[in-house]
Coordinates of C-alpha atoms (C1' of nucleotides) in Angstrom, one line a residue:
Chain A
X1 CA 45.8 -55.9 -34.9
X2 CA 44.7 -55.7 -38.5
X3 CA 46.4 -53.1 -40.7
X4 CA 44.3 -50.4 -42.2
X5 CA 47.1 -48.7 -44.0
X6 CA 48.4 -51.2 -46.5
X7 CA 49.2 -49.1 -49.5
X8 CA 52.5 -47.4 -48.8
X9 CA 51.8 -44.7 -51.5
X10 CA 48.3 -43.4 -50.7
X11 CA 47.5 -39.9 -52.2
X12 CA 48.4 -38.2 -49.0
X13 CA 51.4 -40.3 -48.3
X14 CA 53.2 -39.1 -51.3
X15 CA 53.6 -35.7 -49.8
X16 CA 55.6 -37.0 -46.9
X17 CA 58.4 -38.2 -49.1
X18 CA 61.0 -40.5 -47.7
X19 CA 61.4 -38.8 -44.4
X20 CA 60.6 -41.9 -42.4
X21 CA 62.7 -41.3 -39.3
X22 CA 61.3 -38.2 -37.7
X23 CA 63.9 -37.1 -35.3
X24 CA 67.1 -37.7 -37.2
X25 CA 68.9 -35.3 -35.0
X26 CA 69.3 -36.1 -31.3
X27 CA 69.3 -33.4 -28.7
X28 CA 72.9 -34.0 -27.7
X29 CA 74.2 -33.4 -31.1
X30 CA 72.1 -30.3 -31.4
X31 CA 73.3 -29.0 -28.1
X32 CA 76.9 -28.9 -29.3
X33 CA 75.9 -26.2 -31.7
X34 CA 72.8 -24.7 -30.3
X35 CA 71.3 -23.5 -27.0
X36 CA 68.4 -25.9 -27.3
X37 CA 65.6 -25.1 -24.8
X38 CA 63.0 -27.7 -23.8
X39 CA 59.6 -26.2 -23.3
X40 CA 56.4 -27.8 -21.9
X41 CA 53.1 -26.5 -23.0
X42 CA 49.6 -27.0 -21.7
X43 CA 46.6 -27.5 -24.1
X44 CA 45.6 -24.2 -25.7
X45 CA 48.9 -22.5 -25.1
X46 CA 50.6 -20.7 -27.9
X47 CA 54.1 -21.6 -29.1
X48 CA 54.1 -18.3 -31.0
X49 CA 51.5 -15.9 -32.3
X50 CA 51.2 -14.0 -35.5
X51 CA 53.0 -10.7 -35.4
X52 CA 55.4 -11.7 -32.6
X53 CA 59.1 -11.3 -33.4
X54 CA 60.3 -14.4 -35.2
X55 CA 63.1 -15.9 -33.0
X56 CA 63.1 -19.6 -33.2
X57 CA 62.1 -22.9 -34.8
X58 CA 60.6 -25.7 -32.7
X59 CA 61.0 -29.4 -32.9
X60 CA 57.9 -31.2 -31.5
X61 CA 59.1 -33.9 -29.1
X62 CA 55.7 -34.9 -27.6
X63 CA 52.1 -33.9 -28.0
X64 CA 50.4 -32.3 -31.0
X65 CA 49.8 -28.8 -32.2
X66 CA 47.9 -26.9 -34.9
X67 CA 48.9 -24.0 -37.1
X68 CA 46.4 -21.2 -37.6
X69 CA 46.5 -18.8 -40.4
X70 CA 44.5 -15.6 -39.7
X71 CA 43.5 -12.5 -41.6
X72 CA 43.2 -9.1 -40.2
X73 CA 39.4 -9.2 -40.9
X74 CA 39.0 -12.1 -38.4
X75 CA 38.9 -15.0 -40.9
X76 CA 41.1 -17.8 -39.8
X77 CA 41.8 -21.4 -40.7
X78 CA 43.8 -24.3 -39.4
X79 CA 46.4 -25.0 -42.0
X80 CA 48.1 -28.0 -40.4
X81 CA 48.3 -30.3 -37.5
X82 CA 51.8 -31.3 -36.2
X83 CA 53.0 -34.2 -34.1
X84 CA 56.2 -35.6 -32.7
X85 CA 59.1 -35.2 -35.1
X86 CA 57.7 -32.2 -37.0
X87 CA 59.6 -29.0 -37.2
X88 CA 57.4 -26.0 -36.8
X89 CA 57.9 -22.3 -37.3
X90 CA 59.7 -22.7 -40.7
X91 CA 57.0 -20.7 -42.4
X92 CA 58.3 -17.5 -40.9
X93 CA 61.8 -17.9 -42.2
X94 CA 62.8 -14.8 -44.0
X95 CA 60.4 -12.6 -42.0
X96 CA 61.0 -10.5 -39.0
X97 CA 57.7 -11.5 -37.4
X98 CA 55.8 -14.8 -37.1
X99 CA 53.4 -15.4 -40.0
X100 CA 50.8 -17.4 -38.1
X101 CA 49.8 -19.0 -34.8
X102 CA 51.0 -22.3 -33.4
X103 CA 48.8 -23.7 -30.6
X104 CA 49.1 -26.8 -28.5
X105 CA 46.2 -29.2 -28.8
X106 CA 47.3 -31.0 -25.7
X107 CA 50.2 -31.2 -23.3
X108 CA 53.3 -30.9 -25.4
X109 CA 57.0 -30.8 -25.1
X110 CA 58.9 -28.9 -27.8
X111 CA 62.5 -28.0 -28.3
X112 CA 63.2 -24.4 -29.1
X113 CA 66.0 -23.8 -31.7
X114 CA 66.9 -20.1 -31.7
X115 CA 66.8 -19.0 -35.3
X116 CA 70.0 -17.2 -36.1
X117 CA 72.0 -19.9 -34.3
X118 CA 70.3 -22.5 -36.3
X119 CA 71.5 -20.9 -39.5
X120 CA 75.0 -20.8 -38.1
X121 CA 74.8 -24.4 -37.0
X122 CA 73.7 -25.4 -40.5
X123 CA 77.1 -24.4 -41.8
X124 CA 78.8 -26.7 -39.3
X125 CA 76.3 -29.5 -39.5
X126 CA 75.2 -30.4 -43.0
X127 CA 72.7 -32.9 -41.6
X128 CA 70.9 -30.0 -40.0
X129 CA 70.8 -28.0 -43.1
X130 CA 69.4 -31.0 -45.0
X131 CA 66.9 -31.6 -42.4
X132 CA 65.7 -28.0 -42.5
X133 CA 65.4 -27.9 -46.3
X134 CA 63.7 -31.3 -46.3
X135 CA 61.2 -30.1 -43.7
X136 CA 60.4 -27.1 -45.8
X137 CA 59.9 -29.1 -49.0
X138 CA 57.9 -31.7 -47.2
X139 CA 55.6 -29.0 -45.8
X140 CA 55.0 -27.7 -49.3
X141 CA 54.1 -31.1 -50.6
X142 CA 51.7 -31.7 -47.7
X143 CA 50.0 -28.4 -48.4
X144 CA 49.7 -29.2 -52.1
X145 CA 48.3 -32.6 -51.4
X146 CA 45.6 -31.1 -49.2
X147 CA 44.9 -28.4 -51.7
X148 CA 44.2 -31.2 -54.2
X149 CA 41.9 -32.9 -51.7
X150 CA 40.1 -29.7 -50.8
X151 CA 39.7 -28.8 -54.4
X152 CA 38.4 -32.1 -55.7
X153 CA 36.7 -33.9 -52.9
X154 CA 33.3 -33.3 -51.3
X155 CA 32.8 -33.1 -47.6
X156 CA 32.4 -36.8 -46.9
X157 CA 35.5 -37.7 -49.0
X158 CA 37.5 -35.0 -47.2
X159 CA 36.6 -36.5 -43.8
X160 CA 37.6 -39.9 -45.0
X161 CA 40.9 -38.7 -46.3
X162 CA 41.5 -36.9 -43.0
X163 CA 40.9 -40.0 -41.0
X164 CA 43.3 -41.9 -43.2
X165 CA 45.9 -39.2 -42.7
X166 CA 45.4 -39.3 -39.0
X167 CA 45.7 -43.1 -39.0
X168 CA 48.9 -42.7 -40.9
X169 CA 50.4 -40.2 -38.5
X170 CA 49.4 -42.5 -35.6
X171 CA 51.0 -45.5 -37.3
X172 CA 54.1 -43.4 -37.9
X173 CA 54.5 -43.0 -34.2
X174 CA 54.3 -46.7 -33.7
X175 CA 50.7 -46.9 -32.5
X176 CA 47.7 -48.7 -33.9
X177 CA 46.5 -47.3 -37.2
X178 CA 42.9 -48.5 -36.9
X179 CA 42.2 -47.3 -33.4
X180 CA 43.2 -43.9 -32.1
X181 CA 42.0 -40.7 -30.5
X182 CA 41.7 -37.5 -32.5
X183 CA 43.7 -34.8 -30.9
X184 CA 41.5 -31.9 -32.2
X185 CA 37.9 -31.0 -31.9
X186 CA 35.3 -30.8 -34.6
X187 CA 35.8 -27.1 -35.1
X188 CA 39.5 -27.5 -35.9
X189 CA 38.9 -30.4 -38.1
X190 CA 36.2 -28.5 -40.0
X191 CA 38.4 -25.5 -40.3
X192 CA 41.2 -27.5 -41.7
X193 CA 38.9 -29.3 -44.2
X194 CA 37.3 -26.1 -45.3
X195 CA 33.8 -27.1 -44.2
X196 CA 31.5 -26.5 -41.2
X197 CA 31.7 -28.4 -38.0
X198 CA 28.2 -29.7 -38.4
X199 CA 29.1 -31.0 -41.8
X200 CA 32.0 -32.9 -40.2
X201 CA 29.7 -34.4 -37.7
X202 CA 27.2 -35.3 -40.4
X203 CA 30.0 -37.0 -42.5
X204 CA 31.3 -38.9 -39.5
X205 CA 27.8 -40.1 -38.7
X206 CA 27.3 -41.3 -42.2
X207 CA 30.6 -43.1 -42.3
X208 CA 29.6 -44.8 -39.1
X209 CA 26.2 -45.6 -40.4
X210 CA 27.8 -47.2 -43.4
X211 CA 30.0 -49.3 -41.1
X212 CA 33.2 -47.8 -42.3
X213 CA 34.2 -46.5 -38.9
X214 CA 33.1 -46.5 -35.3
X215 CA 33.4 -43.2 -33.6
X216 CA 32.5 -41.8 -30.2
X217 CA 33.5 -38.2 -29.6
X218 CA 37.1 -38.2 -30.4
X219 CA 37.8 -42.0 -30.2
X220 CA 37.9 -43.5 -33.7
X221 CA 38.1 -47.1 -35.0
X222 CA 38.6 -47.6 -38.7
X223 CA 36.6 -50.7 -39.6
X224 CA 36.9 -50.7 -43.4
X225 CA 40.0 -49.0 -44.6
X226 CA 39.4 -50.2 -48.1
X227 CA 36.1 -48.4 -48.3
X228 CA 37.7 -45.2 -46.8
X229 CA 40.5 -45.3 -49.3
X230 CA 38.0 -45.8 -52.0
X231 CA 36.2 -42.7 -50.9
X232 CA 39.3 -40.6 -50.4
X233 CA 40.3 -41.4 -54.0
X234 CA 37.4 -39.4 -55.2
X235 CA 34.9 -42.2 -55.7
X236 CA 31.3 -41.6 -54.7
X237 CA 30.0 -43.1 -51.6
X238 CA 27.5 -45.9 -52.0
X239 CA 24.3 -44.9 -50.4
X240 CA 23.1 -46.8 -47.3
X241 CA 20.1 -48.4 -49.2
X242 CA 22.0 -48.9 -52.4
X243 CA 22.8 -52.3 -53.8
X244 CA 25.9 -54.4 -53.0
X245 CA 28.2 -53.5 -55.8
X246 CA 30.7 -50.7 -55.2
X247 CA 29.6 -48.6 -58.2
X248 CA 33.0 -48.0 -59.9
X249 CA 32.8 -44.7 -61.6
X250 CA 29.2 -44.6 -62.5
X251 CA 28.4 -41.7 -64.7
X252 CA 25.7 -39.1 -63.7
X253 CA 25.2 -40.5 -60.2
X254 CA 24.5 -37.5 -58.0
X255 CA 26.2 -34.2 -58.2
X256 CA 29.1 -34.5 -55.8
X257 CA 32.1 -32.3 -56.2
X258 CA 34.2 -35.3 -57.0
X259 CA 32.5 -36.3 -60.2
X260 CA 33.7 -33.2 -61.9
X261 CA 37.3 -34.5 -62.0
X262 CA 36.3 -38.0 -62.8
X263 CA 34.5 -36.7 -65.8
X264 CA 37.5 -35.2 -67.4
X265 CA 40.5 -37.3 -66.4
X266 CA 42.5 -36.5 -69.5
X267 CA 41.8 -32.8 -69.6
X268 CA 45.2 -31.4 -68.8
X269 CA 44.1 -27.8 -68.4
X270 CA 43.9 -25.2 -71.1
X271 CA 47.1 -24.8 -72.8
X272 CA 48.6 -28.1 -71.9
X273 CA 49.4 -29.9 -75.1
X274 CA 51.4 -33.1 -75.0
X275 CA 54.8 -31.8 -75.9
X276 CA 57.8 -34.1 -76.4
Chain B
X1 CA 47.7 5.4 -64.2
X2 CA 45.8 5.1 -61.0
X3 CA 46.9 2.7 -58.5
X4 CA 44.7 -0.2 -57.5
X5 CA 47.1 -1.8 -55.0
X6 CA 47.5 0.9 -52.4
X7 CA 47.7 -1.3 -49.3
X8 CA 51.1 -2.8 -49.0
X9 CA 49.8 -5.4 -46.6
X10 CA 46.8 -7.1 -48.2
X11 CA 45.8 -10.5 -47.0
X12 CA 47.6 -12.3 -49.8
X13 CA 50.5 -9.9 -49.7
X14 CA 51.6 -11.0 -46.3
X15 CA 52.6 -14.4 -47.7
X16 CA 55.1 -12.9 -50.0
X17 CA 57.2 -11.6 -47.2
X18 CA 60.0 -9.1 -47.8
X19 CA 61.3 -10.7 -50.9
X20 CA 60.8 -7.7 -53.1
X21 CA 63.7 -8.1 -55.6
X22 CA 62.9 -11.3 -57.4
X23 CA 66.2 -12.1 -59.1
X24 CA 68.7 -11.4 -56.4
X25 CA 71.2 -13.7 -58.1
X26 CA 72.4 -12.8 -61.6
X27 CA 73.3 -15.5 -64.0
X28 CA 77.0 -14.6 -64.1
X29 CA 77.4 -15.2 -60.4
X30 CA 75.6 -18.4 -60.7
X31 CA 77.7 -19.5 -63.6
X32 CA 80.8 -19.4 -61.5
X33 CA 79.4 -22.2 -59.3
X34 CA 76.9 -23.9 -61.5
X35 CA 76.4 -25.2 -65.0
X36 CA 73.3 -23.0 -65.6
X37 CA 71.4 -23.9 -68.7
X38 CA 69.0 -21.5 -70.4
X39 CA 65.8 -23.2 -71.7
X40 CA 63.0 -21.9 -73.8
X41 CA 59.6 -23.4 -73.7
X42 CA 56.5 -23.1 -75.8
X43 CA 53.0 -22.8 -74.3
X44 CA 51.9 -26.1 -73.0
X45 CA 55.3 -27.7 -72.7
X46 CA 56.3 -29.4 -69.5
X47 CA 59.3 -28.2 -67.5
X48 CA 59.0 -31.5 -65.6
X49 CA 56.4 -34.1 -65.0
X50 CA 55.4 -36.0 -61.9
X51 CA 57.4 -39.2 -61.6
X52 CA 60.3 -38.1 -63.6
X53 CA 63.7 -38.2 -61.9
X54 CA 64.3 -35.0 -59.9
X55 CA 67.4 -33.4 -61.3
X56 CA 67.1 -29.6 -61.2
X57 CA 65.5 -26.5 -59.9
X58 CA 64.5 -23.8 -62.3
X59 CA 64.5 -20.0 -62.1
X60 CA 61.8 -18.4 -64.2
X61 CA 63.4 -15.7 -66.3
X62 CA 60.4 -14.9 -68.6
X63 CA 56.9 -16.1 -69.1
X64 CA 54.6 -17.8 -66.7
X65 CA 53.9 -21.4 -65.6
X66 CA 51.5 -23.5 -63.5
X67 CA 52.2 -26.3 -61.1
X68 CA 49.7 -29.2 -61.3
X69 CA 49.2 -31.6 -58.5
X70 CA 47.8 -34.9 -59.6
X71 CA 46.5 -38.1 -58.0
X72 CA 46.8 -41.6 -59.5
X73 CA 43.0 -41.7 -59.8
X74 CA 43.0 -38.9 -62.2
X75 CA 42.1 -36.0 -60.0
X76 CA 44.3 -33.0 -60.5
X77 CA 44.5 -29.4 -59.4
X78 CA 46.6 -26.3 -60.2
X79 CA 48.4 -25.4 -57.0
X80 CA 50.3 -22.3 -58.1
X81 CA 51.1 -20.0 -60.9
X82 CA 54.7 -18.8 -61.2
X83 CA 56.2 -15.8 -63.0
X84 CA 59.6 -14.2 -63.6
X85 CA 61.7 -14.4 -60.5
X86 CA 60.1 -17.5 -59.0
X87 CA 62.1 -20.6 -58.3
X88 CA 60.2 -23.8 -59.2
X89 CA 60.8 -27.4 -58.5
X90 CA 61.7 -26.9 -54.9
X91 CA 58.7 -29.1 -53.8
X92 CA 60.6 -32.2 -54.9
X93 CA 63.7 -31.5 -52.8
X94 CA 64.4 -34.6 -50.7
X95 CA 62.7 -36.9 -53.3
X96 CA 64.2 -38.9 -56.1
X97 CA 61.3 -38.1 -58.4
X98 CA 59.3 -35.0 -59.2
X99 CA 56.2 -34.6 -57.1
X100 CA 54.1 -32.7 -59.6
X101 CA 53.9 -31.2 -63.0
X102 CA 55.2 -27.8 -64.1
X103 CA 53.7 -26.5 -67.4
X104 CA 54.4 -23.4 -69.4
X105 CA 51.3 -21.2 -69.9
X106 CA 53.0 -19.2 -72.6
X107 CA 56.4 -18.9 -74.2
X108 CA 58.9 -19.0 -71.4
X109 CA 62.6 -18.8 -70.6
X110 CA 63.8 -20.6 -67.6
X111 CA 67.3 -21.3 -66.1
X112 CA 68.0 -24.8 -65.1
X113 CA 70.0 -25.2 -62.0
X114 CA 71.1 -28.9 -61.6
X115 CA 70.2 -30.1 -58.2
X116 CA 73.2 -31.7 -56.6
X117 CA 75.4 -28.8 -57.8
X118 CA 73.0 -26.3 -56.3
X119 CA 73.5 -27.8 -52.9
X120 CA 77.2 -27.7 -53.3
X121 CA 77.1 -24.1 -54.5
X122 CA 75.0 -23.2 -51.5
X123 CA 78.1 -24.0 -49.3
X124 CA 80.2 -21.6 -51.3
X125 CA 77.5 -19.0 -51.8
X126 CA 75.6 -18.1 -48.7
X127 CA 73.3 -15.8 -50.7
X128 CA 72.2 -18.8 -52.7
X129 CA 71.4 -20.8 -49.7
X130 CA 69.4 -17.9 -48.2
X131 CA 67.6 -17.5 -51.5
X132 CA 66.7 -21.1 -51.6
X133 CA 65.5 -21.3 -48.0
X134 CA 63.5 -18.0 -48.4
X135 CA 61.9 -19.4 -51.6
X136 CA 60.8 -22.5 -49.7
X137 CA 59.4 -20.5 -46.8
X138 CA 57.6 -18.1 -49.1
X139 CA 56.0 -20.9 -51.0
X140 CA 54.6 -22.3 -47.7
X141 CA 53.2 -18.9 -46.8
X142 CA 51.6 -18.5 -50.2
X143 CA 50.0 -21.9 -49.9
X144 CA 48.7 -21.1 -46.5
X145 CA 47.4 -17.8 -47.5
X146 CA 45.4 -19.4 -50.3
X147 CA 44.2 -22.2 -48.0
X148 CA 42.8 -19.5 -45.8
X149 CA 41.1 -17.9 -48.8
X150 CA 39.7 -21.2 -50.2
X151 CA 38.5 -22.3 -46.8
X152 CA 36.7 -19.0 -45.9
X153 CA 35.7 -17.3 -49.1
X154 CA 32.9 -18.1 -51.5
X155 CA 33.3 -18.2 -55.2
X156 CA 32.9 -14.5 -56.0
X157 CA 35.3 -13.6 -53.2
X158 CA 37.9 -16.1 -54.3
X159 CA 37.8 -14.6 -57.8
X160 CA 38.1 -11.1 -56.5
X161 CA 41.1 -12.2 -54.4
X162 CA 42.6 -13.9 -57.4
X163 CA 42.4 -10.8 -59.5
X164 CA 44.0 -8.8 -56.8
X165 CA 46.8 -11.3 -56.6
X166 CA 47.3 -11.2 -60.3
X167 CA 47.4 -7.4 -60.2
X168 CA 50.0 -7.6 -57.5
X169 CA 52.2 -10.0 -59.5
X170 CA 51.8 -7.8 -62.6
X171 CA 52.8 -4.7 -60.6
X172 CA 55.8 -6.6 -59.1
X173 CA 57.1 -7.0 -62.6
X174 CA 56.8 -3.2 -63.2
X175 CA 53.6 -3.2 -65.2
X176 CA 50.2 -1.7 -64.6
X177 CA 48.3 -3.1 -61.8
X178 CA 44.9 -2.2 -63.0
X179 CA 45.1 -3.4 -66.6
X180 CA 46.6 -6.7 -67.5
X181 CA 46.1 -9.9 -69.4
X182 CA 45.5 -13.2 -67.6
X183 CA 48.0 -15.8 -68.5
X184 CA 45.8 -18.8 -67.8
X185 CA 42.4 -19.9 -69.0
X186 CA 39.2 -20.3 -67.1
X187 CA 39.8 -23.9 -66.4
X188 CA 43.1 -23.3 -64.8
X189 CA 41.8 -20.4 -62.8
X190 CA 38.8 -22.6 -61.6
X191 CA 41.1 -25.5 -60.7
X192 CA 43.3 -23.2 -58.7
X193 CA 40.3 -21.7 -56.9
X194 CA 38.6 -25.0 -56.2
X195 CA 35.5 -24.2 -58.2
X196 CA 34.1 -24.9 -61.7
X197 CA 35.0 -22.8 -64.7
X198 CA 31.3 -21.9 -65.2
X199 CA 31.4 -20.5 -61.7
X200 CA 34.5 -18.5 -62.5
X201 CA 32.7 -17.0 -65.5
X202 CA 29.6 -16.3 -63.4
X203 CA 31.7 -14.5 -60.8
X204 CA 33.6 -12.5 -63.4
X205 CA 30.4 -11.5 -65.1
X206 CA 28.9 -10.4 -61.8
X207 CA 32.0 -8.3 -60.9
X208 CA 31.7 -6.7 -64.3
X209 CA 28.0 -6.1 -63.9
X210 CA 28.7 -4.4 -60.6
X211 CA 31.3 -2.2 -62.2
X212 CA 34.2 -3.5 -60.2
X213 CA 36.1 -4.7 -63.3
X214 CA 36.0 -4.7 -67.0
X215 CA 36.9 -8.0 -68.6
X216 CA 36.9 -9.4 -72.1
X217 CA 38.3 -12.9 -72.5
X218 CA 41.6 -12.7 -70.7
X219 CA 42.0 -8.9 -70.7
X220 CA 41.2 -7.4 -67.3
X221 CA 40.8 -3.9 -66.1
X222 CA 40.3 -3.3 -62.4
X223 CA 38.0 -0.4 -62.0
X224 CA 37.2 -0.4 -58.3
X225 CA 40.1 -1.9 -56.3
X226 CA 38.6 -0.8 -53.1
X227 CA 35.4 -2.9 -53.7
X228 CA 37.5 -5.8 -54.8
X229 CA 39.6 -5.7 -51.7
X230 CA 36.4 -5.3 -49.6
X231 CA 35.2 -8.5 -51.2
X232 CA 38.4 -10.4 -50.9
X233 CA 38.4 -9.6 -47.2
X234 CA 35.4 -11.8 -46.7
X235 CA 32.7 -9.1 -46.9
X236 CA 29.5 -10.0 -48.7
X237 CA 29.0 -8.5 -52.1
X238 CA 26.2 -6.0 -52.3
X239 CA 23.6 -7.1 -54.7
X240 CA 23.1 -5.2 -58.0
X241 CA 19.7 -3.9 -56.9
X242 CA 20.6 -3.4 -53.3
X243 CA 20.8 0.0 -51.7
X244 CA 23.8 2.3 -51.8
X245 CA 25.4 1.5 -48.4
X246 CA 28.1 -1.2 -48.5
X247 CA 26.5 -3.4 -45.8
X248 CA 29.3 -3.8 -43.4
X249 CA 28.9 -7.2 -41.8
X250 CA 25.2 -7.5 -41.8
X251 CA 24.0 -10.5 -39.9
X252 CA 21.9 -13.2 -41.4
X253 CA 22.1 -12.0 -44.9
X254 CA 22.3 -15.0 -47.2
X255 CA 24.1 -18.2 -46.7
X256 CA 27.5 -17.5 -48.2
X257 CA 30.5 -19.4 -47.1
X258 CA 32.0 -16.2 -45.8
X259 CA 29.5 -15.3 -43.2
X260 CA 30.5 -18.3 -41.2
X261 CA 33.8 -16.7 -40.2
X262 CA 32.3 -13.3 -39.7
X263 CA 29.8 -14.9 -37.3
X264 CA 32.5 -16.1 -34.9
X265 CA 35.4 -13.8 -35.1
X266 CA 36.7 -14.5 -31.6
X267 CA 36.2 -18.2 -31.6
X268 CA 39.9 -19.4 -31.6
X269 CA 39.2 -23.0 -32.1
X270 CA 38.4 -25.7 -29.6
X271 CA 41.2 -25.8 -27.1
X272 CA 42.6 -22.3 -27.7
X273 CA 42.5 -20.6 -24.4
X274 CA 44.1 -17.2 -24.0
X275 CA 47.4 -18.3 -22.4
X276 CA 49.9 -15.7 -21.3
Chain C
dA1 C1' 37.1 -18.2 -97.4
dA2 C1' 35.2 -21.9 -95.0
dC3 C1' 35.7 -25.2 -91.5
dC4 C1' 36.6 -27.1 -87.1
dG5 C1' 37.8 -27.6 -82.3
dA6 C1' 38.8 -25.4 -78.2
dA7 C1' 37.7 -21.8 -75.1
dT8 C1' 34.4 -18.9 -73.3
dG9 C1' 29.8 -17.3 -72.0
dT10 C1' 24.9 -18.0 -70.7
dA11 C1' 21.0 -20.3 -68.7
dA12 C1' 18.1 -23.7 -66.2
dC13 C1' 18.0 -27.2 -62.9
dA14 C1' 19.2 -29.8 -58.8
dG15 C1' 22.1 -31.3 -55.0
dT16 C1' 25.3 -30.4 -51.6
dC17 C1' 26.4 -27.8 -47.9
dG18 C1' 25.9 -23.7 -44.9
dG19 C1' 23.1 -21.3 -41.5
dT20 C1' 20.1 -21.9 -37.7
dA21 C1' 18.1 -24.0 -33.8
dA22 C1' 17.4 -27.3 -30.3
dC23 C1' 19.1 -30.9 -27.6
dA24 C1' 22.2 -34.4 -25.5
dG25 C1' 26.4 -35.6 -23.3
dG26 C1' 30.8 -34.8 -21.1
dC27 C1' 33.9 -32.1 -18.4
dG28 C1' 35.3 -28.9 -14.9
dG29 C1' 34.3 -26.0 -11.1
dA30 C1' 31.6 -24.8 -7.1
Chain D
dT1 C1' 27.0 -34.0 -5.9
dC2 C1' 25.1 -30.5 -8.6
dC3 C1' 25.4 -27.0 -11.9
dG4 C1' 27.0 -24.5 -15.9
dC5 C1' 29.5 -24.4 -20.0
dC6 C1' 31.4 -26.4 -23.9
dT7 C1' 31.4 -29.9 -27.4
dG8 C1' 29.1 -32.8 -30.2
dT9 C1' 24.8 -34.3 -32.6
dT10 C1' 20.7 -34.0 -35.4
dA11 C1' 17.1 -31.8 -38.3
dC12 C1' 15.3 -28.3 -41.4
dC13 C1' 15.5 -25.0 -45.0
dG14 C1' 17.4 -22.5 -48.7
dA15 C1' 21.5 -20.3 -51.1
dC16 C1' 25.4 -21.3 -53.6
dT17 C1' 27.4 -23.8 -56.8
dG18 C1' 27.9 -28.1 -59.6
dT19 C1' 25.9 -30.2 -63.6
dT20 C1' 24.2 -30.1 -68.0
dA21 C1' 23.1 -28.2 -72.3
dC22 C1' 23.8 -25.0 -75.8
dA23 C1' 25.3 -20.5 -78.1
dT24 C1' 29.2 -17.7 -79.3
dT25 C1' 33.8 -16.3 -80.2
dC26 C1' 38.5 -17.2 -81.2
dG27 C1' 42.5 -19.4 -83.5
dG28 C1' 44.3 -22.3 -86.6
dT29 C1' 43.8 -25.5 -90.5
dT30 C1' 42.0 -27.1 -94.8

DNA sequence: AACCGAATGTAACAGTCGGTAACAGGCGGA
DNA sequence: TCCGCCTGTTACCGACTGTTACATTCGGTT
């Protein structure tokens, strides 16, 4: 199989840090300090819901889930997708109630780590404390990475970046990084990317039309990772009928959201002088 | 002074959790365990830059700063604004190098907490460990809250939400919550909100035209907090010439980004069944 | 005081993307 | 197997907002 992910430091990779081995703690070690409970979930079931008492963290052992932020007025958004090795529920630490929803996208197995005991165990098990802190920091970096993407990329570029991120996740689990099945539907993808599900479909169709990917429903093949990475780095997509050259940073070509940042690469904000 | 922020649980408030007292740790206590260094910064100076060796966390004692995420292709975005009481640098925990930039918006005083010693001190000082973990979790919640806003609100609504957030910060420091001075310029505001600075200006002008705020350069007065909160909760702004009624959730009125979520308040994603 | 650059504000134009609708295809239940 | 429902796809139109250009104000320097 040919490798799509060849740059170990793509924009979205950086957020992940050096946490290469997902499950640094085995269940036997944990069991010495904690009453770990294995839970199985069906697709659509909630791990926890916003407003419920916060009682545990959860280590994803199999399957995939989504986190949903929701406002009292009904607005909601998927803020992350989690897979094997991820620790979920950490966003509610310091609160008495859960801050958001966590919902299984498919059949899952998760390990429940009761919260006060986890803190106690951290004192006995420095590796656990480190793992918890690292998980928190990594989640911050992931969010920031996506905030950068959502703030500077247009719809097509976001979709390209998302596919690369999914490929990376898939590769991290030891599977092919150029052929995989999306775990979430168009609505969840759109919510996460801050666009509408029709726009996601449009973008996917365009990427397929360009020959960058092949997609049927949720089954994806990445055919031209180079082109996708080119897109996800804020470059404008070459139009279907456009010439052969890849148009590196052409000025005043279209009005995509991305050109704005390309136009002012050295503008370091308002009061950001170069200081020592 | 009349109070603008009367609901203790606004959408963006939730993220902050119960961390009401910002500086739970005084410098004398810290000094017993750590070589704390007081640093003064001028506007525009960097606390740290992306790629530098990660060596310390910083507690903001006075002034305000911004965090900038940046990609190798030149794209960049302000991901947060920090004020007195905030702990910055935590996003690089677990990495050998800093993951982003931190830049002073004005004259600042910050306390440098060298990183390995901080971890050591956490073992001696449970309050410090709790403070660190709480800071990390709170930052995740703040990011998620803003991801919800950026994903579901249009430009005017984002600006309204931003002003309310700034008012809340200002109130948290003990100052007026209806009259304050923005610490950042239009460019930084725009970057944070994922829009262009002209759009920020447009939105601010419109809010002023509507009588919701009074603004001159960076000095802001919130005149109608109720209307602002109404906006920031995803409701569509009533047009200048529109009738008197506040148009609660009118269907098919314009094409703003916000109506999308109002249109499907019960749609809990793709595979989200109601499961016991 | 005059000048200059940066930041801010305003306006006109145009493109992307959201809203809507209609349809196709897949999946599960009867 | 058939049917109904949900997901996914495509097309059209227009609002929102990015882009560009320019005027104005502010702050600091000459």
